[in-house]
Coordinates of C-alpha atoms in Angstrom, one line a residue:
X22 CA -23.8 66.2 36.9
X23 CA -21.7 65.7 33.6
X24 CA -23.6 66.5 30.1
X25 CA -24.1 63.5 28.5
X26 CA -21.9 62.5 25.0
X27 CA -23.4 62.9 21.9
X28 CA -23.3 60.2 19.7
X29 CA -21.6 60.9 16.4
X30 CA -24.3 59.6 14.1
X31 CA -23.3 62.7 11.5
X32 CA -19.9 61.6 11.9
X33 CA -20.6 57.8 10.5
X34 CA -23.7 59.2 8.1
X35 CA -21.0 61.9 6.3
X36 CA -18.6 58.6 6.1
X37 CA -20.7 56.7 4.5
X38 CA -21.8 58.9 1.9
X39 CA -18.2 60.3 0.7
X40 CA -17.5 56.4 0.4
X41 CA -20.8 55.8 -1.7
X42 CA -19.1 58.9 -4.0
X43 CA -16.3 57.7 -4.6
X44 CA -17.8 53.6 -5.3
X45 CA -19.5 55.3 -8.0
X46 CA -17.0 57.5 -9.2
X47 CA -14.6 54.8 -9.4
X48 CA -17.8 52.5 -11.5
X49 CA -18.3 55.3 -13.8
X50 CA -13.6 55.7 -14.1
X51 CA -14.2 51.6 -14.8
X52 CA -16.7 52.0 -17.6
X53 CA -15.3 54.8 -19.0
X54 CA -12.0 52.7 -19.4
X55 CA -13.8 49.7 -20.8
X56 CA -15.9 51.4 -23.3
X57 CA -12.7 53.1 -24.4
X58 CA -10.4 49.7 -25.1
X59 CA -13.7 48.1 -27.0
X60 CA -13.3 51.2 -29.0
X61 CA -10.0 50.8 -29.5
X62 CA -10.3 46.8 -30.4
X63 CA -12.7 47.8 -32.8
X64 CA -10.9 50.2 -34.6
X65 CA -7.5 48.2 -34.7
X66 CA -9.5 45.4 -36.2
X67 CA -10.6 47.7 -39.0
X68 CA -7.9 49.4 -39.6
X69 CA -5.9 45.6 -40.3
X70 CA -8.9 45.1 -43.1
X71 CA -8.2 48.6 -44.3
X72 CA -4.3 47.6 -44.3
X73 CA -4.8 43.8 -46.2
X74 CA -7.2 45.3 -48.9
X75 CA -4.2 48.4 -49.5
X76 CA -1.5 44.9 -49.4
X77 CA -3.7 43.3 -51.8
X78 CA -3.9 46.4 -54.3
X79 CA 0.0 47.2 -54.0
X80 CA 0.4 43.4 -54.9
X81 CA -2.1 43.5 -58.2
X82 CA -0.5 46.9 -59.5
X83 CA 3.1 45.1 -59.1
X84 CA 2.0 42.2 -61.1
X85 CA 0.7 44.3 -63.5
X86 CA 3.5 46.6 -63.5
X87 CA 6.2 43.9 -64.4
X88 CA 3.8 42.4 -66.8
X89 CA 3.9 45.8 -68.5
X90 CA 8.2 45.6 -68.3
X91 CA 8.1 42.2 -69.7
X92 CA 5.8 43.1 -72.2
X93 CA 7.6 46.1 -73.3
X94 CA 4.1 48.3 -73.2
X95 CA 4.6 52.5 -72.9
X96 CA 8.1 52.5 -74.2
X97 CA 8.0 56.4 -74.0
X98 CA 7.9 55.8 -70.1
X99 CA 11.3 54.1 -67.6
X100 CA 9.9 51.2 -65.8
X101 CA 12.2 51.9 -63.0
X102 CA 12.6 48.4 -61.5
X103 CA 14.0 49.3 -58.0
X104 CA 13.7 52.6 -58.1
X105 CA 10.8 52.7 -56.1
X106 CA 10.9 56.8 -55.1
X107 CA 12.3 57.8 -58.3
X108 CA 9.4 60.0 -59.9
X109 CA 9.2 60.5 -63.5
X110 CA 9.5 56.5 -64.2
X111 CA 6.8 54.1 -64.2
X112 CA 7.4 52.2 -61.2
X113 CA 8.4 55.2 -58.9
X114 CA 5.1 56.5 -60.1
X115 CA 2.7 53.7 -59.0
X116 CA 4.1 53.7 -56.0
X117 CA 4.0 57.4 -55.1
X118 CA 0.2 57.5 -56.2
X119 CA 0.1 54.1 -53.4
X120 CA 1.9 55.3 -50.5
X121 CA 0.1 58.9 -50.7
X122 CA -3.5 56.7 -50.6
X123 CA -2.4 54.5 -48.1
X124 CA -1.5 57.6 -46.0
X125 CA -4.2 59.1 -46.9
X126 CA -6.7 56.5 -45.5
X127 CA -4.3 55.6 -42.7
X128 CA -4.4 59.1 -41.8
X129 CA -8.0 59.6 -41.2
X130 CA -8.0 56.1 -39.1
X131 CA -5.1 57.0 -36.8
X132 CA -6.4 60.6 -36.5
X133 CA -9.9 60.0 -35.2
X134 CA -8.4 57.0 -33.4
X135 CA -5.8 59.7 -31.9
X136 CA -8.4 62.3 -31.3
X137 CA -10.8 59.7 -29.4
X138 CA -7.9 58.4 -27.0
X139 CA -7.2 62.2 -26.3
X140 CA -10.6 63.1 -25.5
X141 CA -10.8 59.8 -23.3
X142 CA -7.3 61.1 -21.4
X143 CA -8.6 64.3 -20.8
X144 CA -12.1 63.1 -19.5
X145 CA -9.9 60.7 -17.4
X146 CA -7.8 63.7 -16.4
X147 CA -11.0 65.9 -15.2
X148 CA -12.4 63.4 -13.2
X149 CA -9.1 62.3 -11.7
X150 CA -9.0 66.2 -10.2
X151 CA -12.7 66.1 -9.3
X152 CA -12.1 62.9 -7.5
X153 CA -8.9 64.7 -5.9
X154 CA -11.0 67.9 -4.8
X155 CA -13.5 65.7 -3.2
X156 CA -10.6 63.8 -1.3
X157 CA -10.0 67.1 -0.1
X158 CA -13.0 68.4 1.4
X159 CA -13.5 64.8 2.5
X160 CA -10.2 65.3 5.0
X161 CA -11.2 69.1 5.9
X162 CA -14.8 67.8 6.2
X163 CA -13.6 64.8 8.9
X164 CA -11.0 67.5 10.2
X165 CA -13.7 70.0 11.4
X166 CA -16.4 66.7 12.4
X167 CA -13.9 66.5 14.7
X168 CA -12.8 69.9 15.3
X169 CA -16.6 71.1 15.6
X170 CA -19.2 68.2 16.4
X171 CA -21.6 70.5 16.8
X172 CA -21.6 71.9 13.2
X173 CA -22.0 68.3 11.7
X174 CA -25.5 68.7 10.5
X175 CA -23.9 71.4 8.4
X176 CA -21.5 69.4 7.5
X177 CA -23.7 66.3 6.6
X178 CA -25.4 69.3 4.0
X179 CA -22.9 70.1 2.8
X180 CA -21.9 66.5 1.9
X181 CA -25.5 66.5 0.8
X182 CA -24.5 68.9 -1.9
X183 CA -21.2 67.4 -3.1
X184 CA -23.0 64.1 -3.9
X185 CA -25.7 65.8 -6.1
X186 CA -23.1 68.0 -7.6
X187 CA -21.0 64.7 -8.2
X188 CA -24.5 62.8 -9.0
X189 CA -24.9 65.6 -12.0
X190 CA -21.6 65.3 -13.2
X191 CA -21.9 61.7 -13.8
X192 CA -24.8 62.2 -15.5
X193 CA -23.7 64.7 -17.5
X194 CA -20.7 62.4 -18.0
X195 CA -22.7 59.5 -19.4
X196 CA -24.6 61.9 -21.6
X197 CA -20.9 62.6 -23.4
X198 CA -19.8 59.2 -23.0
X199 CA -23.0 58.2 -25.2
X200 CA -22.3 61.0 -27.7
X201 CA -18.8 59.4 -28.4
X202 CA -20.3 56.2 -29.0
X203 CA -22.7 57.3 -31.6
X204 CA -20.2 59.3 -33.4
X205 CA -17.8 56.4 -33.2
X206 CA -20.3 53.9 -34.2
X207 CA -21.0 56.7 -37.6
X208 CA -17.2 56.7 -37.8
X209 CA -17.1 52.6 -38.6
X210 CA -19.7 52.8 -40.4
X211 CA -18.5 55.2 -43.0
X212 CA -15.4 52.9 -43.0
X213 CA -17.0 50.1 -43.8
X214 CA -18.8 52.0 -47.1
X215 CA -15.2 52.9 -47.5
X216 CA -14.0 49.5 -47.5
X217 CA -16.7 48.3 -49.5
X218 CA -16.9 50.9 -52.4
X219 CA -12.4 49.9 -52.0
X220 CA -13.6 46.6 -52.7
X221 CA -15.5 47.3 -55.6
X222 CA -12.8 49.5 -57.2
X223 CA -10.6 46.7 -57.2
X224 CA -12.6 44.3 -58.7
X225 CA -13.4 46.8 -61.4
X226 CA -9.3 47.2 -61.7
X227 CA -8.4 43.9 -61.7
X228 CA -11.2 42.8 -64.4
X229 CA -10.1 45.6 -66.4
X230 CA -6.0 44.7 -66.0
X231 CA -7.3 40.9 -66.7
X232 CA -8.9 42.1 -70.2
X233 CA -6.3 44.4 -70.9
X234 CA -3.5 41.4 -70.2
X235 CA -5.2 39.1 -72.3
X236 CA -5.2 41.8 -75.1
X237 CA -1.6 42.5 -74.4
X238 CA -0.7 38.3 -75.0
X239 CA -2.6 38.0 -78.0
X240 CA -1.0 41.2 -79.4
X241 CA 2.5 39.8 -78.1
X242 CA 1.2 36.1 -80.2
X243 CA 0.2 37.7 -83.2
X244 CA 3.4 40.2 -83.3
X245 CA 5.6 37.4 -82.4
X246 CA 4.3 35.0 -85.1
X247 CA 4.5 38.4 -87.8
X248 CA 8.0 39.1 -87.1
X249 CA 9.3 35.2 -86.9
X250 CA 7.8 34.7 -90.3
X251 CA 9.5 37.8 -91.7
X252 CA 12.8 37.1 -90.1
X253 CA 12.7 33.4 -91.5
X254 CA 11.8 35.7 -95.0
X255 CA 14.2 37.9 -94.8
X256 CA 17.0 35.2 -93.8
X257 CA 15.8 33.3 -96.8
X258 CA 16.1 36.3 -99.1
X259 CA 18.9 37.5 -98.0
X260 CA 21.3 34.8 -96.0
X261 CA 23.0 38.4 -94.1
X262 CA 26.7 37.0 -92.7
X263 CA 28.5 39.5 -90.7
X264 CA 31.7 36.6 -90.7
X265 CA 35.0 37.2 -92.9
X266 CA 37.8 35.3 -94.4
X267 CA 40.4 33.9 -91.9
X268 CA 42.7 33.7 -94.5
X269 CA 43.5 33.1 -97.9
X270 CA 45.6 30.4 -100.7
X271 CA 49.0 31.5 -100.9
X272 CA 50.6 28.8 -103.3
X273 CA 48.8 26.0 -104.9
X274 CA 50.6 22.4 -105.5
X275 CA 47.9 20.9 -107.7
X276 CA 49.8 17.9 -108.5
X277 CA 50.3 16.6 -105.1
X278 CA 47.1 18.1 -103.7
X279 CA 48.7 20.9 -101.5
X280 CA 47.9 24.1 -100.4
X281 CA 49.8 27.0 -98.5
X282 CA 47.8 29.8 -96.9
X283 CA 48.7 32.4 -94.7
X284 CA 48.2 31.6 -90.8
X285 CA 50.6 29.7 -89.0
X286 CA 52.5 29.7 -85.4
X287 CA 52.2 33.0 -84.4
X288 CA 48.3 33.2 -85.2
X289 CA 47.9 29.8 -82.5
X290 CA 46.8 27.8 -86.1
X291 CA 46.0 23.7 -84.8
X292 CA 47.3 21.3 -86.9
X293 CA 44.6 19.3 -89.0
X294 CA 42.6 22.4 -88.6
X295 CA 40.1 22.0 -91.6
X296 CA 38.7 25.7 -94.2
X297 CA 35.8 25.7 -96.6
X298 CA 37.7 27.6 -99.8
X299 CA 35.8 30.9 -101.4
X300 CA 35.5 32.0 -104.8
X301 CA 37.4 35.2 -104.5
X302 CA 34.2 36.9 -105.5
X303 CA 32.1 35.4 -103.5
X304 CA 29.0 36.9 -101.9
X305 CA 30.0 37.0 -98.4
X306 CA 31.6 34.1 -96.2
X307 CA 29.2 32.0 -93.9
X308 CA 26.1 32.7 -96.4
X309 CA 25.5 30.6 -98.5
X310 CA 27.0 26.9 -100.2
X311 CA 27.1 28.0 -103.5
X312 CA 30.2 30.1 -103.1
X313 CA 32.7 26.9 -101.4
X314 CA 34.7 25.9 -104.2
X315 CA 36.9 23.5 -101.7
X316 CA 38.2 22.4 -98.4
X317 CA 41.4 22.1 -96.8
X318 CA 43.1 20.3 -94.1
X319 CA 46.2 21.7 -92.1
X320 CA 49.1 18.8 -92.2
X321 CA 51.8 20.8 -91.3
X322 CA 53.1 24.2 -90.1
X323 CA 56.1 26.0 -91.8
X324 CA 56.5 29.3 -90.6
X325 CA 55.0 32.3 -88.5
X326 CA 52.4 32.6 -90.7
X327 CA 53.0 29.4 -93.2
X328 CA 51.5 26.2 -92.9
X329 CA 50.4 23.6 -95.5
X330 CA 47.4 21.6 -96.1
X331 CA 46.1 18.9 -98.2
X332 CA 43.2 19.3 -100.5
X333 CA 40.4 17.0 -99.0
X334 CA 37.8 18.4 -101.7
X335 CA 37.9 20.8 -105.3
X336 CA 36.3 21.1 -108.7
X337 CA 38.4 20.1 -111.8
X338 CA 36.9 22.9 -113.6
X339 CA 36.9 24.9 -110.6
X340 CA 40.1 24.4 -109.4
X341 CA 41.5 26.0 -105.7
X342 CA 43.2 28.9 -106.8
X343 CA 46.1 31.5 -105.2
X344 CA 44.3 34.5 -103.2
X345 CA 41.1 32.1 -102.4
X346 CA 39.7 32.7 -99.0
X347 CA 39.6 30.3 -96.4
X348 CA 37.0 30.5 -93.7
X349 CA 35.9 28.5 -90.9
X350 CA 33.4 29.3 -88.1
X351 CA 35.6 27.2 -85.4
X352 CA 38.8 28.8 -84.8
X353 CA 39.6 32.0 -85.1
X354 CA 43.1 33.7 -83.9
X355 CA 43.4 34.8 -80.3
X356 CA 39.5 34.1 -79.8
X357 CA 37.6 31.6 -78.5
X358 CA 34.2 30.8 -80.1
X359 CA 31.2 29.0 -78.5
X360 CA 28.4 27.3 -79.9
X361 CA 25.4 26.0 -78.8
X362 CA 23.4 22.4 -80.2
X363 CA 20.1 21.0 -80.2
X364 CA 19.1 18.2 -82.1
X365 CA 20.7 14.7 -82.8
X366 CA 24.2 14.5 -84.8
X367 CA 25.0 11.8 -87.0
X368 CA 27.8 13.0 -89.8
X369 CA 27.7 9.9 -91.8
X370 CA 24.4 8.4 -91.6
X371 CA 25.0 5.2 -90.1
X372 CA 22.6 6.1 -87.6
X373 CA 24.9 6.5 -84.8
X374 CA 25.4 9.6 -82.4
X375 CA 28.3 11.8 -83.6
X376 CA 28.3 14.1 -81.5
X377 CA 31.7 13.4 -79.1
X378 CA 33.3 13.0 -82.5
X379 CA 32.3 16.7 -83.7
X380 CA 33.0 18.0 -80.1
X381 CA 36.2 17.0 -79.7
X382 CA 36.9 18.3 -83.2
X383 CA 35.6 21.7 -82.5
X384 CA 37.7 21.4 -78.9
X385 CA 41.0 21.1 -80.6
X386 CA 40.3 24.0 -82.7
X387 CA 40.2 25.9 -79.9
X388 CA 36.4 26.3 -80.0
X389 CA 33.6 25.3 -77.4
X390 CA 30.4 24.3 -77.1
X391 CA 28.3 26.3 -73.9
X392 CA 24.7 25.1 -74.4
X393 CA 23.5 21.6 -75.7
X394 CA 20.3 19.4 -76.0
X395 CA 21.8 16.4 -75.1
X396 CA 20.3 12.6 -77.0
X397 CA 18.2 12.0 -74.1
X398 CA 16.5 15.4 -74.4
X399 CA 18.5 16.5 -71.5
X400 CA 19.4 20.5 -71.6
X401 CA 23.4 21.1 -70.5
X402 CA 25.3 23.8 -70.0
X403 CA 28.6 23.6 -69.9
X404 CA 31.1 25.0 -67.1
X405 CA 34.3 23.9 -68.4
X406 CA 34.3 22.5 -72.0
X407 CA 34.1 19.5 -73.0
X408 CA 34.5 18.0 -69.2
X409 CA 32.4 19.6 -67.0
X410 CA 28.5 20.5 -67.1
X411 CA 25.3 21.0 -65.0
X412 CA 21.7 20.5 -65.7
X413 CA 20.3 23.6 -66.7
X414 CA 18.1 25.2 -64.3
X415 CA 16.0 28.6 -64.2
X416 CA 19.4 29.8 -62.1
X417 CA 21.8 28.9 -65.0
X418 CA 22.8 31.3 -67.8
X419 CA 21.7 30.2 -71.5
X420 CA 22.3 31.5 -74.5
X421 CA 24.4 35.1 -74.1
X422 CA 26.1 37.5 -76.3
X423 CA 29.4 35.0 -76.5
X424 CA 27.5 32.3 -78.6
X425 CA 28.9 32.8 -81.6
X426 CA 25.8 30.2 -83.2
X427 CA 22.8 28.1 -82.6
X428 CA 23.2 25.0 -84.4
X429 CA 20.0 23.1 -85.3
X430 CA 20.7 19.8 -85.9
X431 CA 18.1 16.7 -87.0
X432 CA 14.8 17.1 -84.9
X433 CA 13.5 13.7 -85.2
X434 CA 10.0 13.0 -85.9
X435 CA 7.7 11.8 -82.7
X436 CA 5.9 9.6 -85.4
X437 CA 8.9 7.5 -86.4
X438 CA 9.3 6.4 -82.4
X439 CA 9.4 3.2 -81.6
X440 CA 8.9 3.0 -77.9
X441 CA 7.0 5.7 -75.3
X442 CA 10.4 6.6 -73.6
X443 CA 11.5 7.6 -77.2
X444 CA 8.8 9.2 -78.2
X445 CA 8.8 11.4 -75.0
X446 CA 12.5 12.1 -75.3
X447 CA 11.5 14.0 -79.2
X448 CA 9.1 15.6 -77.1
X449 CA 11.8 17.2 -75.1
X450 CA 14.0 18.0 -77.5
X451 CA 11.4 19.9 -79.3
X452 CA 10.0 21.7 -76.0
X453 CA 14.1 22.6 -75.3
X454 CA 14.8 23.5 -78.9
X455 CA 12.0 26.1 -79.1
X456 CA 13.5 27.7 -75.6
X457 CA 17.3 28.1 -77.3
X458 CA 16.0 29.4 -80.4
X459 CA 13.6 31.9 -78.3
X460 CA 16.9 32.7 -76.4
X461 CA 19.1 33.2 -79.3
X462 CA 16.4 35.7 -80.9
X463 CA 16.6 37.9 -77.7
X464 CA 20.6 37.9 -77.8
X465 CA 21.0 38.0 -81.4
X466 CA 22.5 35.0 -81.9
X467 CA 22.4 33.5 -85.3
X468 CA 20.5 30.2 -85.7
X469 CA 21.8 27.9 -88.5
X470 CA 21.5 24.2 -89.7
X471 CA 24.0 21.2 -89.0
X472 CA 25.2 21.2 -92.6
X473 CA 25.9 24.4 -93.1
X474 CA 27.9 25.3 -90.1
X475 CA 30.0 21.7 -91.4
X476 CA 30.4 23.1 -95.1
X477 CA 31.6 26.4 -93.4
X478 CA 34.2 24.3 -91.1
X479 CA 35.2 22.6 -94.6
X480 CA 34.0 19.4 -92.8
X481 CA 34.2 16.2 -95.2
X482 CA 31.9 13.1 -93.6
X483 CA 33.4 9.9 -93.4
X484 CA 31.6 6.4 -92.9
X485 CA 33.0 3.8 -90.6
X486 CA 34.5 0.8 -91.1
X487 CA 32.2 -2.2 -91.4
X488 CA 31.6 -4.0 -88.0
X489 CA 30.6 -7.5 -88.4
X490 CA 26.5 -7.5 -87.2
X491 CA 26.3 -3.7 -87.6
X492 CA 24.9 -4.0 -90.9
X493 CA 22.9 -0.8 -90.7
X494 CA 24.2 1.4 -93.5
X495 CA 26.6 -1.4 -95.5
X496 CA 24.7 -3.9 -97.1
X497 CA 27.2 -6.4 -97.8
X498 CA 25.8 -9.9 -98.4
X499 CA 27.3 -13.4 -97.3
X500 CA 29.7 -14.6 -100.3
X501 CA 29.9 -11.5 -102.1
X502 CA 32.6 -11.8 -104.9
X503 CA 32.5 -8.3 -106.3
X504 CA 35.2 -5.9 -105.4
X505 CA 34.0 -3.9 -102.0
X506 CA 34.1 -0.6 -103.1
X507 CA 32.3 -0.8 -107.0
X508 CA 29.0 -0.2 -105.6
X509 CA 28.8 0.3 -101.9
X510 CA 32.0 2.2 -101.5
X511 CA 32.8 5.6 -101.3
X512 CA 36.0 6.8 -103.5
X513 CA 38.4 9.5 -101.9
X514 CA 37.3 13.3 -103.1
X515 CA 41.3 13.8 -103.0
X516 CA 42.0 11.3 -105.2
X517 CA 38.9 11.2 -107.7
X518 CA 38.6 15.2 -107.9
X519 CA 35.2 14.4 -107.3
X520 CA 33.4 15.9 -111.1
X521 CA 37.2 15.1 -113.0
X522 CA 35.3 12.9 -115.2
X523 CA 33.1 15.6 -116.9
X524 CA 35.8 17.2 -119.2
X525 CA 34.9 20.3 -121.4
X526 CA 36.7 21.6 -124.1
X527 CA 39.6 23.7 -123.0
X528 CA 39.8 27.4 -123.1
X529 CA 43.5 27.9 -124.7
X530 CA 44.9 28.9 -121.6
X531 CA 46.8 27.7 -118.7
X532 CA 45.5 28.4 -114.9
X533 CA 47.5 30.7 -113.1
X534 CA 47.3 28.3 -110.2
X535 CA 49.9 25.8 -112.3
X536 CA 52.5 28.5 -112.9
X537 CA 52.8 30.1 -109.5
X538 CA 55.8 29.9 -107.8
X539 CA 56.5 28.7 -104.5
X540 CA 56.5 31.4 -101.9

């Protein structure tokens, strides 16, 4: 009779328990993995906080940076505007000392960050070859169930064994996986102080920089205000002109009221070109009033460097001389001369905008104009003078080192305005004069009134002709018999000589300008 079959109940009991090993080494491989990304999220999400407040600080220390370049504070130090690794300059500076404490706190964030995902791969790593090596003996364990059914209680011990060993390691396994979490949860913490006691630095910084700025602008007020009121002193005092003569009297006509200087076709000399006329000691060209004895007006020219010109105004007593200089700020030979306006321009007083007339005077000289404050309060600057122009902007150039003035011309008064619209047009003209003159300070550029700069160009004003119903300025009444001119008239300076009716009594001797000869 056959033996009977043994069932293979160690067979199935071993079975099951390898698969109960590995369901719970592949829980504890699943934990392990989700603990670590939590981790991971965790730290990313402080590490962005730890990157806005070091965005946040570069941006304050910028700010305050250019504030110090505008101001003009530590001149003993180079700001270094885009020279951002150049040491040794003030920007290059700030941002070494920023990029070393952004690595420097980046450092320590990525490092433990690195160090925790290492010591999670190499876990992961350990446990992969455990779970291997049980695999293993698994497939020599079912290899000898079924080589040697006898020996499966052995076996089924052994198997025993594995899971208590694998039991302890996961234990053990948990115990380190708890340890991380405690030291990572110290880790954030500590960050967090970190951030914090970050924070309260810069609020301390930027309270400090806030005092320090405000002390800065009213410094740059007070300093500002000092050296406008000794500049307007010391122009006062001393009326400084860098400007010479651009020519001089050569022969003197006095009977027919003719000049000859010394500029003609070669030195590009515009007919009806018009000079103020110097004493020939005079105390510098372009200073002052008191040294114009005259003005001229080209009417013809003779030679290469000939012209004539009529006398348009001289002092009998005073008379325009040979070797007088001649000066005007408009022309001058082979250059080009710009100038900038602000203010309304009325040469006669009849209360009418003059400006076109005095533009297209200083055009044919030769001469432009590159910034204006137009009538409506409007600020221009011209691209091509006198026909083309654009609004000024914060992209278009202003004042520069080629503006040979600023001319101030009448501000009118915001109290003498008539309508709103009027009244808010002087407002702008004042708001834009007070930028040109802050522009010509910083270039250099001489500010001077209306009247000078048109004594200077030997500029004579002349009134209109009377328009029936523009009575402004010519008050001529209905059946006036009188002859026009005996008290609302003006009388030619070239004819009257303007003071020839003042005589004194004669000196004995004849003016040189009478005897000169012809040259």
């Amino acid at each position: 009779m056959a033996a009977p079959v043994a069932k293979p109940t160690g067979y199935i009991v071993a079975v099951v328990c390898l698969f109960i090993v590995v369901v719970i080494l592949g829980t504890m491989y699943y934990l392990a993995v989700k603990d670590f990304r939590e981790l991971s999220t965790k730290a990313e999400g402080e590490t962005k906080k730890l990157q806005a407040l070091q965005t946040d600080l570069k941006q304050r220390d910028d700010e305050f940076a250019d504030l110090k370049r505008l101001t003009g504070n530590a001149p003993e130090t180079p700001y270094g505007l885009g020279e951002d690794n150049a040491l040794g300059k003030v920007r290059g500076n700030v941002k070494a000392t920023l990029n070393d404490a952004v690595k420097k706190v980046g450092a320590l964030s990525d490092e433990s960050t690195r160090a925790a995902i290492q010591s999670l791969i190499q876990k992961t790593t350990d446990l992969t070859g455990e779970r291997d090596k049980l695999r293993t003996d698994l497939d020599a364990r079912q290899r000898d169930i079924l080589a040697l059914q006898g020996q499966y209680q052995v076996k089924v011990d052994a198997s025993d064994k594995g899971r208590g060993d694998a039991e302890k390691d996961l234990q053990d396994l948990i115990k380190v996986k708890d340890e991380e979490v405690r030291r990572r949860e110290t880790q954030l913490k500590e960050l967090r102080a970190v951030r914090l006691d970050l924070e309260k630095q810069l609020g301390d910084e930027k309270a400090a920089h806030e005092l320090k700025v405000k002390k800065l602008d009213d410094d740059i007020v007070r300093l500002t205000n000092i050296n406008d009121k000794l500049a307007a002193q010391i122009d006062t005092i001393t009326k400084t002109s860098f400007e010479v003569p651009k020519g001089e009297i050569r022969w003197v006509d006095n009977q027919n009221k003719l000049v000859w200087i010394n500029l003609g076709e070669v030195d590009i000399l515009p007919k009806k070109m018009t000079f103020s006329v110097y004493t020939k000691a005079h105390n510098g060209v372009a200073r002052g009033k008191d040294d114009i004895k005259g003005t001229i007006e080209v009417t013809r020219i003779v030679g290469p460097h000939t012209a004539e010109a009529r006398i348009t105004y001289d002092e009998l007593f005073d008379p325009i001389a040979i070797g007088d200089p001649i000066f005007t700020p408009v022309w001058s030979p082979g250059q080009k001369q710009n100038f900038s306006f602000v203010g309304l321009i009325d040469l006669d007083g009849d209360g009418k905008s003059d400006r076109q007339q005095l533009y297209e005077s200083i055009a044919s000289a030769g001469g432009a104009v590159d910034n204006e404050i137009n009538d409506k309060g409007v600020r221009i600057r011209y691209t091509k003078f006198p026909s083309e122009f654009v609004e000024h902007d914060e992209n278009t150039p202003g004042i520069d080192v080629n503006t040979k003035f600023l001319i101030v011309c009448k501000i009118p008064d915001a109290t003498t305005a008539a309508t709103d619209a009027d009244r808010e047009i002087i407002f702008k003209i004042v708001a834009k004069q007070k930028e040109l003159k802050a522009e010509a300070a910083k270039q250099g550029v001489r500010v001077v009134t209306l009247n000078d700069f048109l004594s200077w160009s030997g500029h004579r004003p002349q009134r209109r002709l009377f328009e029936p119903g523009n009575e402004r300025g010519f008050q001529i009444k209905a059946g006036q018999r009188e002859p026009p001119f005996s008290k609302f008239g003006q009388v030619s300076d070239s004819i009257s000589g303007n003071k020839r009716l003042k005589p004194q009594s004669s000196s004995g001797q004849t003016s040189g300008a009478y005897g000169s000869k012809k040259p």
